[in-house]
PDB file of C-alpha atoms in Angstrom:
ATOM      1  CA  PHE A   1     -17.731  14.488  15.561  1.00  0.00           C
ATOM      2  CA  ARG A   2     -15.152  11.558  16.033  1.00  0.00           C
ATOM      3  CA  ARG A   3     -12.354  12.306  17.907  1.00  0.00           C
ATOM      4  CA  LEU A   4      -9.362  12.308  16.573  1.00  0.00           C
ATOM      5  CA  MET A   5      -7.231   8.925  17.839  1.00  0.00           C
ATOM      6  CA  LYS A   6      -3.577   8.474  17.535  1.00  0.00           C
ATOM      7  CA  ILE A   7      -1.912   7.224  15.118  1.00  0.00           C
ATOM      8  CA  SER A   8       1.600   5.389  14.742  1.00  0.00           C
ATOM      9  CA  LEU A   9       3.022   2.997  13.136  1.00  0.00           C
ATOM     10  CA  THR A  10       5.441   0.463  14.608  1.00  0.00           C
ATOM     11  CA  GLN A  11       8.068  -2.462  14.388  1.00  0.00           C
ATOM     12  CA  VAL A  12       6.362  -5.859  14.358  1.00  0.00           C
ATOM     13  CA  THR A  13       7.741  -6.732  17.668  1.00  0.00           C
ATOM     14  CA  GLN A  14       7.212 -10.079  19.926  1.00  0.00           C
ATOM     15  CA  LYS A  15       4.496  -8.103  21.755  1.00  0.00           C
ATOM     16  CA  ASN A  16       2.568  -6.907  18.693  1.00  0.00           C
ATOM     17  CA  TYR A  17       3.065  -9.798  15.858  1.00  0.00           C
ATOM     18  CA  GLU A  18       0.035 -11.913  17.769  1.00  0.00           C
ATOM     19  CA  ALA A  19      -2.849  -8.595  17.065  1.00  0.00           C
ATOM     20  CA  ILE A  20      -1.174  -8.049  13.347  1.00  0.00           C
ATOM     21  CA  CYS A  21      -1.779 -11.567  13.063  1.00  0.00           C
ATOM     22  CA  GLU A  22      -5.561 -11.655  14.254  1.00  0.00           C
ATOM     23  CA  LEU A  23      -6.796  -8.615  11.926  1.00  0.00           C
ATOM     24  CA  GLU A  24      -9.254  -9.537   9.761  1.00  0.00           C
ATOM     25  CA  VAL A  25     -10.683  -7.790   6.384  1.00  0.00           C
ATOM     26  CA  THR A  26     -13.947  -7.872   5.186  1.00  0.00           C
ATOM     27  CA  GLU A  27     -15.219 -10.356   3.551  1.00  0.00           C
ATOM     28  CA  GLU A  28     -15.333  -8.283   0.245  1.00  0.00           C
ATOM     29  CA  GLN A  29     -12.087  -7.608   0.148  1.00  0.00           C
ATOM     30  CA  GLU A  30     -10.523 -10.901   1.214  1.00  0.00           C
ATOM     31  CA  ASP A  31     -10.011 -12.099  -1.983  1.00  0.00           C
ATOM     32  CA  TYR A  32      -7.084  -8.470  -2.035  1.00  0.00           C
ATOM     33  CA  VAL A  33      -5.353  -9.010   0.973  1.00  0.00           C
ATOM     34  CA  ALA A  34      -3.001 -12.126   1.678  1.00  0.00           C
ATOM     35  CA  SER A  35      -2.631 -13.297   5.751  1.00  0.00           C
ATOM     36  CA  ASN A  36      -0.593 -10.887   7.993  1.00  0.00           C
ATOM     37  CA  THR A  37       0.831 -14.080   9.157  1.00  0.00           C
ATOM     38  CA  TRP A  38       1.495 -14.845   5.432  1.00  0.00           C
ATOM     39  CA  SER A  39       2.820 -12.124   5.139  1.00  0.00           C
ATOM     40  CA  LEU A  40       5.246 -11.936   8.803  1.00  0.00           C
ATOM     41  CA  VAL A  41       6.881 -15.197   6.951  1.00  0.00           C
ATOM     42  CA  GLU A  42       7.740 -13.718   4.120  1.00  0.00           C
ATOM     43  CA  ALA A  43       9.815 -11.012   5.380  1.00  0.00           C
ATOM     44  CA  ALA A  44      11.051 -13.155   7.848  1.00  0.00           C
ATOM     45  CA  TYR A  45      12.652 -14.415   5.005  1.00  0.00           C
ATOM     46  CA  ASN A  46      13.211 -11.647   2.895  1.00  0.00           C
ATOM     47  CA  PRO A  47      16.288  -9.487   3.062  1.00  0.00           C
ATOM     48  CA  GLY A  48      14.527  -5.868   2.103  1.00  0.00           C
ATOM     49  CA  TYR A  49      11.485  -6.728   3.713  1.00  0.00           C
ATOM     50  CA  PHE A  50      10.147  -4.057   5.536  1.00  0.00           C
ATOM     51  CA  THR A  51       5.872  -4.726   8.283  1.00  0.00           C
ATOM     52  CA  ARG A  52       4.618  -1.987  10.650  1.00  0.00           C
ATOM     53  CA  ALA A  53       2.119  -2.252  12.550  1.00  0.00           C
ATOM     54  CA  ILE A  54      -0.391   0.917  12.352  1.00  0.00           C
ATOM     55  CA  ILE A  55      -1.499   1.020  16.201  1.00  0.00           C
ATOM     56  CA  ALA A  56      -4.260   4.048  17.197  1.00  0.00           C
ATOM     57  CA  ASP A  57      -4.521   4.837  20.337  1.00  0.00           C
ATOM     58  CA  GLY A  58      -2.406   2.034  21.487  1.00  0.00           C
ATOM     59  CA  GLU A  59      -3.642  -0.318  19.575  1.00  0.00           C
ATOM     60  CA  PRO A  60      -3.262  -2.300  16.758  1.00  0.00           C
ATOM     61  CA  VAL A  61      -5.320  -2.318  13.974  1.00  0.00           C
ATOM     62  CA  GLY A  62      -3.272  -2.704  10.966  1.00  0.00           C
ATOM     63  CA  PHE A  63      -0.262  -3.521   8.848  1.00  0.00           C
ATOM     64  CA  PHE A  64       1.744  -1.922   6.606  1.00  0.00           C
ATOM     65  CA  MET A  65       4.778  -4.499   4.099  1.00  0.00           C
ATOM     66  CA  TRP A  66       7.176  -2.562   1.613  1.00  0.00           C
ATOM     67  CA  VAL A  67       9.313  -4.360  -0.437  1.00  0.00           C
ATOM     68  CA  GLN A  68      12.837  -1.966  -1.127  1.00  0.00           C
ATOM     69  CA  GLU A  69      12.775  -3.983  -4.954  1.00  0.00           C
ATOM     70  CA  SER A  70      16.011  -2.086  -5.659  1.00  0.00           C
ATOM     71  CA  LYS A  71      18.751   0.586  -4.935  1.00  0.00           C
ATOM     72  CA  GLY A  72      15.089   3.422  -6.022  1.00  0.00           C
ATOM     73  CA  LYS A  73      12.556   1.455  -5.865  1.00  0.00           C
ATOM     74  CA  VAL A  74      10.039  -0.009  -2.806  1.00  0.00           C
ATOM     75  CA  SER A  75       7.069  -1.019  -3.781  1.00  0.00           C
ATOM     76  CA  ILE A  76       3.608  -1.306  -0.992  1.00  0.00           C
ATOM     77  CA  TRP A  77       2.920  -5.360  -1.300  1.00  0.00           C
ATOM     78  CA  ARG A  78       0.590  -4.970   1.908  1.00  0.00           C
ATOM     79  CA  PHE A  79      -2.059  -2.460   3.481  1.00  0.00           C
ATOM     80  CA  MET A  80      -5.200  -3.222   5.850  1.00  0.00           C
ATOM     81  CA  VAL A  81      -6.929  -1.802   7.661  1.00  0.00           C
ATOM     82  CA  ASP A  82      -9.243  -4.218  10.595  1.00  0.00           C
ATOM     83  CA  LYS A  83     -13.011  -4.722   9.710  1.00  0.00           C
ATOM     84  CA  GLU A  84     -13.676  -2.504  12.850  1.00  0.00           C
ATOM     85  CA  HIS A  85     -11.335  -0.189  12.371  1.00  0.00           C
ATOM     86  CA  GLN A  86     -12.359   0.648   8.675  1.00  0.00           C
ATOM     87  CA  ARG A  87     -13.867   4.892   7.265  1.00  0.00           C
ATOM     88  CA  LYS A  88     -12.078   5.904  10.802  1.00  0.00           C
ATOM     89  CA  SER A  89      -9.632   8.175   7.771  1.00  0.00           C
ATOM     90  CA  ILE A  90      -7.154   5.445  10.127  1.00  0.00           C
ATOM     91  CA  GLY A  91      -5.899   4.285   6.592  1.00  0.00           C
ATOM     92  CA  ARG A  92      -5.371   8.088   5.331  1.00  0.00           C
ATOM     93  CA  VAL A  93      -3.177   8.886   7.757  1.00  0.00           C
ATOM     94  CA  ALA A  94      -1.119   5.731   7.998  1.00  0.00           C
ATOM     95  CA  LEU A  95      -0.488   5.766   4.081  1.00  0.00           C
ATOM     96  CA  GLY A  96       0.833   9.536   4.749  1.00  0.00           C
ATOM     97  CA  LEU A  97       2.969   8.453   7.541  1.00  0.00           C
ATOM     98  CA  ALA A  98       3.988   5.531   5.796  1.00  0.00           C
ATOM     99  CA  LEU A  99       5.369   7.537   2.599  1.00  0.00           C
ATOM    100  CA  HIS A 100       6.929   9.542   4.589  1.00  0.00           C
ATOM    101  CA  GLU A 101       9.175   6.847   6.759  1.00  0.00           C
ATOM    102  CA  ILE A 102      10.443   5.753   3.596  1.00  0.00           C
ATOM    103  CA  LYS A 103      11.006   8.736   1.647  1.00  0.00           C
ATOM    104  CA  GLN A 104      13.437   8.945   3.633  1.00  0.00           C
ATOM    105  CA  ILE A 105      15.832   6.285   2.136  1.00  0.00           C
ATOM    106  CA  ALA A 106      18.154   6.791   0.452  1.00  0.00           C
ATOM    107  CA  ASP A 107      18.935   7.069  -2.925  1.00  0.00           C
ATOM    108  CA  LEU A 108      14.777   6.514  -3.643  1.00  0.00           C
ATOM    109  CA  LYS A 109      13.543   7.726  -7.148  1.00  0.00           C
ATOM    110  CA  GLU A 110       9.599   5.745  -7.145  1.00  0.00           C
ATOM    111  CA  ILE A 111       7.343   4.165  -4.714  1.00  0.00           C
ATOM    112  CA  GLU A 112       4.830   1.789  -6.891  1.00  0.00           C
ATOM    113  CA  ILE A 113       1.259   0.415  -5.212  1.00  0.00           C
ATOM    114  CA  CYS A 114      -1.031  -1.935  -7.379  1.00  0.00           C
ATOM    115  CA  TYR A 115      -4.348  -2.665  -6.240  1.00  0.00           C
ATOM    116  CA  ASN A 116      -8.161  -4.394  -8.956  1.00  0.00           C
ATOM    117  CA  PRO A 117      -8.248  -2.278 -11.799  1.00  0.00           C
ATOM    118  CA  ASN A 118     -12.155  -2.331 -10.729  1.00  0.00           C
ATOM    119  CA  ASN A 119     -11.582  -0.478  -7.112  1.00  0.00           C
ATOM    120  CA  ILE A 120     -12.007   3.748  -7.909  1.00  0.00           C
ATOM    121  CA  VAL A 121     -12.222   3.666  -3.785  1.00  0.00           C
ATOM    122  CA  ALA A 122      -8.374   2.350  -4.233  1.00  0.00           C
ATOM    123  CA  LYS A 123      -7.725   4.292  -7.831  1.00  0.00           C
ATOM    124  CA  GLY A 124      -9.467   8.164  -6.037  1.00  0.00           C
ATOM    125  CA  PHE A 125      -7.801   7.294  -2.485  1.00  0.00           C
ATOM    126  CA  TYR A 126      -4.078   6.671  -4.215  1.00  0.00           C
ATOM    127  CA  SER A 127      -4.301   9.216  -6.150  1.00  0.00           C
ATOM    128  CA  SER A 128      -4.765  11.774  -3.077  1.00  0.00           C
ATOM    129  CA  PHE A 129      -1.304  10.741  -2.622  1.00  0.00           C
ATOM    130  CA  GLY A 130       0.074  10.985  -5.579  1.00  0.00           C
ATOM    131  CA  PHE A 131       0.626   8.223  -6.834  1.00  0.00           C
ATOM    132  CA  VAL A 132      -0.442   8.458 -11.034  1.00  0.00           C
ATOM    133  CA  GLU A 133      -1.463   4.670 -12.578  1.00  0.00           C
ATOM    134  CA  VAL A 134       1.399   3.089 -15.395  1.00  0.00           C
ATOM    135  CA  GLY A 135      -1.251   0.441 -16.279  1.00  0.00           C
ATOM    136  CA  MET A 136      -1.623  -3.113 -15.616  1.00  0.00           C
ATOM    137  CA  ASP A 137       1.096  -5.048 -13.817  1.00  0.00           C
ATOM    138  CA  ALA A 138       3.706  -7.821 -15.634  1.00  0.00           C
ATOM    139  CA  ASP A 139       0.519 -10.496 -14.453  1.00  0.00           C
ATOM    140  CA  GLY A 140      -2.012  -8.288 -15.811  1.00  0.00           C
ATOM    141  CA  GLU A 141      -3.965  -8.277 -13.180  1.00  0.00           C
ATOM    142  CA  ASP A 142      -3.785  -5.196 -10.724  1.00  0.00           C
ATOM    143  CA  MET A 143      -3.120  -2.150 -11.503  1.00  0.00           C
ATOM    144  CA  LEU A 144       0.193   0.215 -11.150  1.00  0.00           C
ATOM    145  CA  ALA A 145      -0.054   3.130  -9.780  1.00  0.00           C
ATOM    146  CA  ARG A 146       3.855   5.122  -8.670  1.00  0.00           C
ATOM    147  CA  ILE A 147       5.186   8.294  -7.680  1.00  0.00           C
ATOM    148  CA  ARG A 148       7.729   9.617  -9.169  1.00  0.00           C
ATOM    149  CA  ILE A 149      10.480  11.579  -5.719  1.00  0.00           C
TER     150      ILE A 149
END
């Protein structure tokens, strides 16, 4: 029996950015996830990039970044949970919170996410939230999945 954790999304701030930068994925996942440090730099210099810390019981355990690519489209570019906190349903709760927040954007028509097409776990996880695969991305490297609002 696992006790329930309080999971939330918060702004990345001066108080928590270092902890966010120190989060790591497993070695097997490293090829699929950009560093949080790089993502924070990208967000600092590009309008329409939104970052969130995933907090579990008051501790930063993960990171999100989404990009408003157009008035009606948001793409989730980064989503990670630290290797020490995986397999605790944190990612499932956090993605639900992120989608709820993103869906508040006026005139939103679609939310996109990309993942490795060989990652069966990712496919099942994202489809459980309503993401539907629409084919490979422009680079032909990742599967593109979309929720239409």
